[in-house]
């Protein structure tokens, strides 16, 4: 059961993190570009994006899980199961990634950006070659943080029969009073979390070394 549940959890977390990263990075980039002092300052757009992002981040995932039941059923034809949970997981993680990315990009030294501007580089090139390149190690760490957060969210999905380790702990462990299954699942989640964090930390360090070697 533990092996099957681990596979389901990795599937949910992997796909959801991928979707959240693909959508969340542009959100973070636009938050930074439209901020005061950004390359394309736009107070109205920045406040609107910031409000939506913060609203999404403040929403408890359990509430979001239930609120998006109708949307999940519309998209996938069912609101129960491993694949169905990917919809609320992805939507819940996008604003999380967006705010992380904005905070990381804001740490890029202004002199580096100004140097790119003086060369006549366009906004897209500055974003790609300066902001994202300079922030790559931190962005990798941010994705690692997102994976851990989504892993925690996926455990809550067991409440509605979403499958994975959370569902195993709740259905086979808690509801059937099987402490052996419950604590084995908790311990295995800790192991999985540690391995994921280690892998992303190593990847970030490797990217940082390559970045410095190419300067």
mmCIF file of N, CA, C and O in Angstrom, residues 110-193:
data_model
loop_
_atom_site.group_PDB
_atom_site.id
_atom_site.type_symbol
_atom_site.label_atom_id
_atom_site.label_comp_id
_atom_site.label_asym_id
_atom_site.label_seq_id
_atom_site.Cartn_x
_atom_site.Cartn_y
_atom_site.Cartn_z
ATOM 1 N N UNK A 110 20.271 46.142 -8.671
ATOM 2 C CA UNK A 110 19.766 47.104 -9.645
ATOM 3 C C UNK A 110 20.834 47.496 -10.663
ATOM 4 O O UNK A 110 20.521 47.801 -11.823
ATOM 5 N N UNK A 111 22.105 47.457 -10.269
ATOM 6 C CA UNK A 111 23.182 47.832 -11.190
ATOM 7 C C UNK A 111 23.269 46.859 -12.366
ATOM 8 O O UNK A 111 23.581 47.266 -13.497
ATOM 9 N N UNK A 112 22.997 45.601 -12.110
ATOM 10 C CA UNK A 112 23.040 44.594 -13.175
ATOM 11 C C UNK A 112 21.931 44.865 -14.180
ATOM 12 O O UNK A 112 22.144 44.785 -15.402
ATOM 13 N N UNK A 113 20.757 45.205 -13.676
ATOM 14 C CA UNK A 113 19.627 45.499 -14.566
ATOM 15 C C UNK A 113 19.890 46.776 -15.352
ATOM 16 O O UNK A 113 19.645 46.840 -16.567
ATOM 17 N N UNK A 114 20.386 47.798 -14.681
ATOM 18 C CA UNK A 114 20.675 49.065 -15.351
ATOM 19 C C UNK A 114 21.733 48.897 -16.442
ATOM 20 O O UNK A 114 21.657 49.539 -17.495
ATOM 21 N N UNK A 115 22.708 48.041 -16.195
ATOM 22 C CA UNK A 115 23.731 47.785 -17.208
ATOM 23 C C UNK A 115 23.123 47.165 -18.463
ATOM 24 O O UNK A 115 23.493 47.509 -19.590
ATOM 25 N N UNK A 116 22.164 46.268 -18.266
ATOM 26 C CA UNK A 116 21.485 45.646 -19.411
ATOM 27 C C UNK A 116 20.629 46.657 -20.148
ATOM 28 O O UNK A 116 20.544 46.637 -21.388
ATOM 29 N N UNK A 117 19.997 47.565 -19.406
ATOM 30 C CA UNK A 117 19.161 48.594 -20.030
ATOM 31 C C UNK A 117 20.006 49.520 -20.901
ATOM 32 O O UNK A 117 19.607 49.898 -22.008
ATOM 33 N N UNK A 118 21.184 49.891 -20.410
ATOM 34 C CA UNK A 118 22.048 50.817 -21.161
ATOM 35 C C UNK A 118 22.569 50.209 -22.461
ATOM 36 O O UNK A 118 22.946 50.937 -23.375
ATOM 37 N N UNK A 119 22.583 48.890 -22.546
ATOM 38 C CA UNK A 119 23.028 48.242 -23.784
ATOM 39 C C UNK A 119 21.916 48.205 -24.828
ATOM 40 O O UNK A 119 22.146 47.749 -25.957
ATOM 41 N N UNK A 120 20.719 48.630 -24.436
ATOM 42 C CA UNK A 120 19.597 48.642 -25.371
ATOM 43 C C UNK A 120 18.813 47.345 -25.410
ATOM 44 O O UNK A 120 17.995 47.141 -26.317
ATOM 45 N N UNK A 121 19.053 46.466 -24.457
ATOM 46 C CA UNK A 121 18.343 45.187 -24.427
ATOM 47 C C UNK A 121 16.856 45.408 -24.146
ATOM 48 O O UNK A 121 16.476 46.276 -23.358
ATOM 49 N N UNK A 122 16.021 44.613 -24.792
ATOM 50 C CA UNK A 122 14.586 44.702 -24.590
ATOM 51 C C UNK A 122 14.167 44.053 -23.277
ATOM 52 O O UNK A 122 14.942 43.348 -22.628
ATOM 53 N N UNK A 123 12.917 44.269 -22.909
ATOM 54 C CA UNK A 123 12.415 43.747 -21.642
ATOM 55 C C UNK A 123 12.497 42.230 -21.582
ATOM 56 O O UNK A 123 12.938 41.655 -20.583
ATOM 57 N N UNK A 124 12.087 41.565 -22.660
ATOM 58 C CA UNK A 124 12.094 40.104 -22.682
ATOM 59 C C UNK A 124 13.505 39.564 -22.505
ATOM 60 O O UNK A 124 13.736 38.604 -21.762
ATOM 61 N N UNK A 125 14.464 40.199 -23.176
ATOM 62 C CA UNK A 125 15.843 39.736 -23.066
ATOM 63 C C UNK A 125 16.392 39.976 -21.666
ATOM 64 O O UNK A 125 17.128 39.142 -21.133
ATOM 65 N N UNK A 126 16.052 41.101 -21.069
ATOM 66 C CA UNK A 126 16.515 41.388 -19.705
ATOM 67 C C UNK A 126 15.938 40.373 -18.725
ATOM 68 O O UNK A 126 16.639 39.882 -17.830
ATOM 69 N N UNK A 127 14.666 40.055 -18.904
ATOM 70 C CA UNK A 127 14.034 39.069 -18.021
ATOM 71 C C UNK A 127 14.725 37.723 -18.155
ATOM 72 O O UNK A 127 15.070 37.072 -17.154
ATOM 73 N N UNK A 128 14.943 37.306 -19.399
ATOM 74 C CA UNK A 128 15.499 35.982 -19.645
ATOM 75 C C UNK A 128 16.989 35.897 -19.298
ATOM 76 O O UNK A 128 17.439 34.962 -18.631
ATOM 77 N N UNK A 129 17.757 36.885 -19.754
ATOM 78 C CA UNK A 129 19.211 36.805 -19.648
ATOM 79 C C UNK A 129 19.782 37.427 -18.375
ATOM 80 O O UNK A 129 20.931 37.155 -18.033
ATOM 81 N N UNK A 130 19.009 38.276 -17.711
ATOM 82 C CA UNK A 130 19.529 38.937 -16.512
ATOM 83 C C UNK A 130 18.760 38.477 -15.269
ATOM 84 O O UNK A 130 19.327 37.842 -14.374
ATOM 85 N N UNK A 131 17.472 38.792 -15.208
ATOM 86 C CA UNK A 131 16.712 38.500 -13.998
ATOM 87 C C UNK A 131 16.663 36.995 -13.695
ATOM 88 O O UNK A 131 17.012 36.561 -12.590
ATOM 89 N N UNK A 132 16.223 36.205 -14.682
ATOM 90 C CA UNK A 132 16.093 34.771 -14.440
ATOM 91 C C UNK A 132 17.452 34.091 -14.318
ATOM 92 O O UNK A 132 17.631 33.186 -13.481
ATOM 93 N N UNK A 133 18.404 34.516 -15.119
ATOM 94 C CA UNK A 133 19.733 33.893 -15.068
ATOM 95 C C UNK A 133 20.424 34.174 -13.743
ATOM 96 O O UNK A 133 20.993 33.272 -13.119
ATOM 97 N N UNK A 134 20.375 35.404 -13.283
ATOM 98 C CA UNK A 134 21.015 35.760 -12.015
ATOM 99 C C UNK A 134 20.322 35.086 -10.833
ATOM 100 O O UNK A 134 20.952 34.832 -9.805
ATOM 101 N N UNK A 135 19.052 34.791 -10.993
ATOM 102 C CA UNK A 135 18.263 34.239 -9.883
ATOM 103 C C UNK A 135 18.115 32.729 -9.956
ATOM 104 O O UNK A 135 17.404 32.155 -9.122
ATOM 105 N N UNK A 136 18.761 32.067 -10.910
ATOM 106 C CA UNK A 136 18.516 30.645 -11.145
ATOM 107 C C UNK A 136 18.677 29.777 -9.896
ATOM 108 O O UNK A 136 17.794 28.969 -9.598
ATOM 109 N N UNK A 137 19.771 29.890 -9.141
ATOM 110 C CA UNK A 137 19.887 29.039 -7.937
ATOM 111 C C UNK A 137 18.743 29.264 -6.952
ATOM 112 O O UNK A 137 18.194 28.301 -6.398
ATOM 113 N N UNK A 138 18.393 30.525 -6.723
ATOM 114 C CA UNK A 138 17.291 30.818 -5.809
ATOM 115 C C UNK A 138 15.965 30.309 -6.357
ATOM 116 O O UNK A 138 15.097 29.860 -5.591
ATOM 117 N N UNK A 139 15.785 30.375 -7.669
ATOM 118 C CA UNK A 139 14.552 29.867 -8.270
ATOM 119 C C UNK A 139 14.443 28.355 -8.103
ATOM 120 O O UNK A 139 13.350 27.833 -7.853
ATOM 121 N N UNK A 140 15.559 27.652 -8.239
ATOM 122 C CA UNK A 140 15.548 26.203 -8.038
ATOM 123 C C UNK A 140 15.163 25.880 -6.599
ATOM 124 O O UNK A 140 14.363 24.978 -6.336
ATOM 125 N N UNK A 141 15.736 26.631 -5.657
ATOM 126 C CA UNK A 141 15.357 26.435 -4.257
ATOM 127 C C UNK A 141 13.879 26.729 -4.035
ATOM 128 O O UNK A 141 13.207 26.041 -3.253
ATOM 129 N N UNK A 142 13.357 27.760 -4.719
ATOM 130 C CA UNK A 142 11.944 28.106 -4.588
ATOM 131 C C UNK A 142 11.048 26.990 -5.109
ATOM 132 O O UNK A 142 9.996 26.695 -4.522
ATOM 133 N N UNK A 143 11.458 26.360 -6.202
ATOM 134 C CA UNK A 143 10.680 25.229 -6.729
ATOM 135 C C UNK A 143 10.707 24.077 -5.730
ATOM 136 O O UNK A 143 9.699 23.381 -5.517
ATOM 137 N N UNK A 144 11.871 23.879 -5.089
ATOM 138 C CA UNK A 144 11.954 22.857 -4.055
ATOM 139 C C UNK A 144 11.006 23.134 -2.901
ATOM 140 O O UNK A 144 10.332 22.231 -2.396
ATOM 141 N N UNK A 145 10.947 24.389 -2.476
ATOM 142 C CA UNK A 145 10.016 24.785 -1.413
ATOM 143 C C UNK A 145 8.573 24.527 -1.859
ATOM 144 O O UNK A 145 7.726 24.069 -1.081
ATOM 145 N N UNK A 146 8.300 24.812 -3.137
ATOM 146 C CA UNK A 146 6.955 24.583 -3.680
ATOM 147 C C UNK A 146 6.601 23.104 -3.665
ATOM 148 O O UNK A 146 5.471 22.730 -3.325
ATOM 149 N N UNK A 147 7.555 22.257 -4.043
ATOM 150 C CA UNK A 147 7.303 20.815 -4.033
ATOM 151 C C UNK A 147 6.926 20.348 -2.627
ATOM 152 O O UNK A 147 5.973 19.574 -2.452
ATOM 153 N N UNK A 148 7.667 20.828 -1.624
ATOM 154 C CA UNK A 148 7.367 20.438 -0.244
ATOM 155 C C UNK A 148 5.975 20.936 0.168
ATOM 156 O O UNK A 148 5.212 20.214 0.820
ATOM 157 N N UNK A 149 5.648 22.174 -0.218
ATOM 158 C CA UNK A 149 4.330 22.716 0.114
ATOM 159 C C UNK A 149 3.216 21.918 -0.562
ATOM 160 O O UNK A 149 2.196 21.593 0.065
ATOM 161 N N UNK A 150 3.409 21.603 -1.847
ATOM 162 C CA UNK A 150 2.400 20.827 -2.584
ATOM 163 C C UNK A 150 2.279 19.426 -1.999
ATOM 164 O O UNK A 150 1.185 18.846 -1.962
ATOM 165 N N UNK A 151 3.401 18.873 -1.533
ATOM 166 C CA UNK A 151 3.359 17.562 -0.889
ATOM 167 C C UNK A 151 2.461 17.612 0.349
ATOM 168 O O UNK A 151 1.662 16.704 0.599
ATOM 169 N N UNK A 152 2.580 18.695 1.109
ATOM 170 C CA UNK A 152 1.704 18.861 2.269
ATOM 171 C C UNK A 152 0.254 19.039 1.867
ATOM 172 O O UNK A 152 -0.649 18.481 2.501
ATOM 173 N N UNK A 153 0.023 19.815 0.804
ATOM 174 C CA UNK A 153 -1.340 19.984 0.302
ATOM 175 C C UNK A 153 -1.934 18.648 -0.143
ATOM 176 O O UNK A 153 -3.108 18.360 0.093
ATOM 177 N N UNK A 154 -1.114 17.837 -0.819
ATOM 178 C CA UNK A 154 -1.616 16.568 -1.352
ATOM 179 C C UNK A 154 -2.048 15.631 -0.236
ATOM 180 O O UNK A 154 -2.954 14.805 -0.420
ATOM 181 N N UNK A 155 -1.394 15.738 0.919
ATOM 182 C CA UNK A 155 -1.797 14.906 2.052
ATOM 183 C C UNK A 155 -3.207 15.255 2.506
ATOM 184 O O UNK A 155 -3.979 14.384 2.918
ATOM 185 N N UNK A 156 -3.563 16.559 2.426
ATOM 186 C CA UNK A 156 -4.910 16.976 2.794
ATOM 187 C C UNK A 156 -5.958 16.441 1.817
ATOM 188 O O UNK A 156 -7.138 16.303 2.164
ATOM 189 N N UNK A 157 -5.514 16.140 0.598
ATOM 190 C CA UNK A 157 -6.460 15.662 -0.414
ATOM 191 C C UNK A 157 -7.074 14.327 -0.030
ATOM 192 O O UNK A 157 -8.100 13.920 -0.589
ATOM 193 N N UNK A 158 -6.455 13.641 0.927
ATOM 194 C CA UNK A 158 -7.034 12.386 1.380
ATOM 195 C C UNK A 158 -8.390 12.550 2.007
ATOM 196 O O UNK A 158 -9.165 11.591 2.101
ATOM 197 N N UNK A 159 -8.704 13.768 2.419
ATOM 198 C CA UNK A 159 -10.012 14.033 3.039
ATOM 199 C C UNK A 159 -11.151 13.729 2.069
ATOM 200 O O UNK A 159 -12.221 13.263 2.464
ATOM 201 N N UNK A 160 -10.933 13.989 0.780
ATOM 202 C CA UNK A 160 -11.984 13.735 -0.214
ATOM 203 C C UNK A 160 -11.644 12.533 -1.094
ATOM 204 O O UNK A 160 -12.128 12.408 -2.212
ATOM 205 N N UNK A 161 -10.776 11.656 -0.596
ATOM 206 C CA UNK A 161 -10.447 10.458 -1.352
ATOM 207 C C UNK A 161 -9.561 10.731 -2.536
ATOM 208 O O UNK A 161 -9.725 10.116 -3.594
ATOM 209 N N UNK A 162 -8.606 11.639 -2.351
ATOM 210 C CA UNK A 162 -7.727 12.017 -3.450
ATOM 211 C C UNK A 162 -6.613 11.044 -3.736
ATOM 212 O O UNK A 162 -5.866 11.209 -4.700
ATOM 213 N N UNK A 163 -6.447 10.028 -2.914
ATOM 214 C CA UNK A 163 -5.375 9.075 -3.128
ATOM 215 C C UNK A 163 -4.063 9.570 -2.548
ATOM 216 O O UNK A 163 -3.960 10.672 -2.022
ATOM 217 N N UNK A 164 -3.033 8.740 -2.663
ATOM 218 C CA UNK A 164 -1.719 9.131 -2.184
ATOM 219 C C UNK A 164 -1.511 8.814 -0.715
ATOM 220 O O UNK A 164 -2.315 8.147 -0.058
ATOM 221 N N UNK A 165 -0.402 9.312 -0.193
ATOM 222 C CA UNK A 165 -0.023 9.008 1.185
ATOM 223 C C UNK A 165 -0.999 9.600 2.202
ATOM 224 O O UNK A 165 -1.249 9.000 3.246
ATOM 225 N N UNK A 166 -1.531 10.777 1.915
ATOM 226 C CA UNK A 166 -2.500 11.370 2.816
ATOM 227 C C UNK A 166 -3.759 10.522 2.928
ATOM 228 O O UNK A 166 -4.295 10.311 4.028
ATOM 229 N N UNK A 167 -4.232 10.029 1.804
ATOM 230 C CA UNK A 167 -5.413 9.179 1.798
ATOM 231 C C UNK A 167 -5.145 7.881 2.546
ATOM 232 O O UNK A 167 -6.002 7.393 3.299
ATOM 233 N N UNK A 168 -3.946 7.334 2.368
ATOM 234 C CA UNK A 168 -3.580 6.101 3.074
ATOM 235 C C UNK A 168 -3.568 6.318 4.583
ATOM 236 O O UNK A 168 -4.102 5.497 5.345
ATOM 237 N N UNK A 169 -2.965 7.430 5.033
ATOM 238 C CA UNK A 169 -2.889 7.712 6.463
ATOM 239 C C UNK A 169 -4.276 7.909 7.064
ATOM 240 O O UNK A 169 -4.552 7.429 8.174
ATOM 241 N N UNK A 170 -5.160 8.601 6.340
ATOM 242 C CA UNK A 170 -6.498 8.882 6.869
ATOM 243 C C UNK A 170 -7.396 7.653 6.799
ATOM 244 O O UNK A 170 -8.030 7.284 7.797
ATOM 245 N N UNK A 171 -7.428 7.003 5.616
ATOM 246 C CA UNK A 171 -8.384 5.910 5.411
ATOM 247 C C UNK A 171 -7.959 4.623 6.122
ATOM 248 O O UNK A 171 -8.759 3.992 6.812
ATOM 249 N N UNK A 172 -6.704 4.223 5.918
ATOM 250 C CA UNK A 172 -6.244 2.961 6.493
ATOM 251 C C UNK A 172 -5.675 3.114 7.900
ATOM 252 O O UNK A 172 -5.698 2.177 8.687
ATOM 253 N N UNK A 173 -5.150 4.310 8.188
ATOM 254 C CA UNK A 173 -4.551 4.505 9.496
ATOM 255 C C UNK A 173 -5.496 5.078 10.525
ATOM 256 O O UNK A 173 -5.834 4.425 11.523
ATOM 257 N N UNK A 174 -5.978 6.292 10.283
ATOM 258 C CA UNK A 174 -6.800 6.994 11.272
ATOM 259 C C UNK A 174 -8.191 6.382 11.409
ATOM 260 O O UNK A 174 -8.638 6.067 12.516
ATOM 261 N N UNK A 175 -8.899 6.223 10.276
ATOM 262 C CA UNK A 175 -10.288 5.776 10.344
ATOM 263 C C UNK A 175 -10.419 4.321 10.807
ATOM 264 O O UNK A 175 -11.431 3.939 11.374
ATOM 265 N N UNK A 176 -9.402 3.501 10.549
ATOM 266 C CA UNK A 176 -9.445 2.095 10.968
ATOM 267 C C UNK A 176 -8.616 1.843 12.228
ATOM 268 O O UNK A 176 -8.357 0.692 12.576
ATOM 269 N N UNK A 177 -8.174 2.932 12.860
ATOM 270 C CA UNK A 177 -7.428 2.846 14.118
ATOM 271 C C UNK A 177 -6.192 1.950 13.995
ATOM 272 O O UNK A 177 -5.856 1.200 14.917
ATOM 273 N N UNK A 178 -5.536 2.043 12.836
ATOM 274 C CA UNK A 178 -4.330 1.255 12.591
ATOM 275 C C UNK A 178 -3.120 2.173 12.773
ATOM 276 O O UNK A 178 -2.675 2.828 11.828
ATOM 277 N N UNK A 179 -2.608 2.222 13.995
ATOM 278 C CA UNK A 179 -1.487 3.114 14.278
ATOM 279 C C UNK A 179 -0.238 2.733 13.497
ATOM 280 O O UNK A 179 0.592 3.599 13.180
ATOM 281 N N UNK A 180 -0.083 1.467 13.196
ATOM 282 C CA UNK A 180 1.099 1.017 12.449
ATOM 283 C C UNK A 180 1.139 1.655 11.069
ATOM 284 O O UNK A 180 2.176 2.182 10.647
ATOM 285 N N UNK A 181 0.018 1.648 10.371
ATOM 286 C CA UNK A 181 -0.051 2.265 9.044
ATOM 287 C C UNK A 181 0.081 3.784 9.155
ATOM 288 O O UNK A 181 0.783 4.421 8.365
ATOM 289 N N UNK A 182 -0.586 4.375 10.135
ATOM 290 C CA UNK A 182 -0.570 5.821 10.304
ATOM 291 C C UNK A 182 0.849 6.342 10.519
ATOM 292 O O UNK A 182 1.304 7.249 9.815
ATOM 293 N N UNK A 183 1.569 5.759 11.479
ATOM 294 C CA UNK A 183 2.899 6.266 11.794
ATOM 295 C C UNK A 183 3.936 5.874 10.755
ATOM 296 O O UNK A 183 4.925 6.590 10.544
ATOM 297 N N UNK A 184 3.727 4.741 10.080
ATOM 298 C CA UNK A 184 4.621 4.368 8.981
ATOM 299 C C UNK A 184 4.499 5.375 7.835
ATOM 300 O O UNK A 184 5.502 5.771 7.221
ATOM 301 N N UNK A 185 3.278 5.814 7.576
ATOM 302 C CA UNK A 185 3.056 6.808 6.524
ATOM 303 C C UNK A 185 3.664 8.151 6.903
ATOM 304 O O UNK A 185 4.293 8.811 6.066
ATOM 305 N N UNK A 186 3.496 8.554 8.151
ATOM 306 C CA UNK A 186 4.081 9.811 8.616
ATOM 307 C C UNK A 186 5.607 9.772 8.495
ATOM 308 O O UNK A 186 6.233 10.723 8.018
ATOM 309 N N UNK A 187 6.208 8.653 8.919
ATOM 310 C CA UNK A 187 7.665 8.519 8.838
ATOM 311 C C UNK A 187 8.135 8.534 7.386
ATOM 312 O O UNK A 187 9.152 9.164 7.048
ATOM 313 N N UNK A 188 7.391 7.862 6.509
ATOM 314 C CA UNK A 188 7.787 7.818 5.098
ATOM 315 C C UNK A 188 7.645 9.193 4.442
ATOM 316 O O UNK A 188 8.472 9.569 3.598
ATOM 317 N N UNK A 189 6.623 9.955 4.823
ATOM 318 C CA UNK A 189 6.488 11.327 4.321
ATOM 319 C C UNK A 189 7.688 12.177 4.725
ATOM 320 O O UNK A 189 8.173 12.998 3.935
ATOM 321 N N UNK A 190 8.177 11.977 5.941
ATOM 322 C CA UNK A 190 9.362 12.712 6.391
ATOM 323 C C UNK A 190 10.583 12.340 5.557
ATOM 324 O O UNK A 190 11.392 13.213 5.194
ATOM 325 N N UNK A 191 10.715 11.068 5.227
ATOM 326 C CA UNK A 191 11.838 10.620 4.391
ATOM 327 C C UNK A 191 11.744 11.227 2.994
ATOM 328 O O UNK A 191 12.729 11.741 2.451
ATOM 329 N N UNK A 192 10.563 11.159 2.400
ATOM 330 C CA UNK A 192 10.363 11.713 1.056
ATOM 331 C C UNK A 192 10.661 13.206 1.036
ATOM 332 O O UNK A 192 11.332 13.716 0.128
ATOM 333 N N UNK A 193 10.192 13.920 2.042
ATOM 334 C CA UNK A 193 10.436 15.362 2.131
ATOM 335 C C UNK A 193 11.921 15.664 2.228
ATOM 336 O O UNK A 193 12.429 16.578 1.551
#
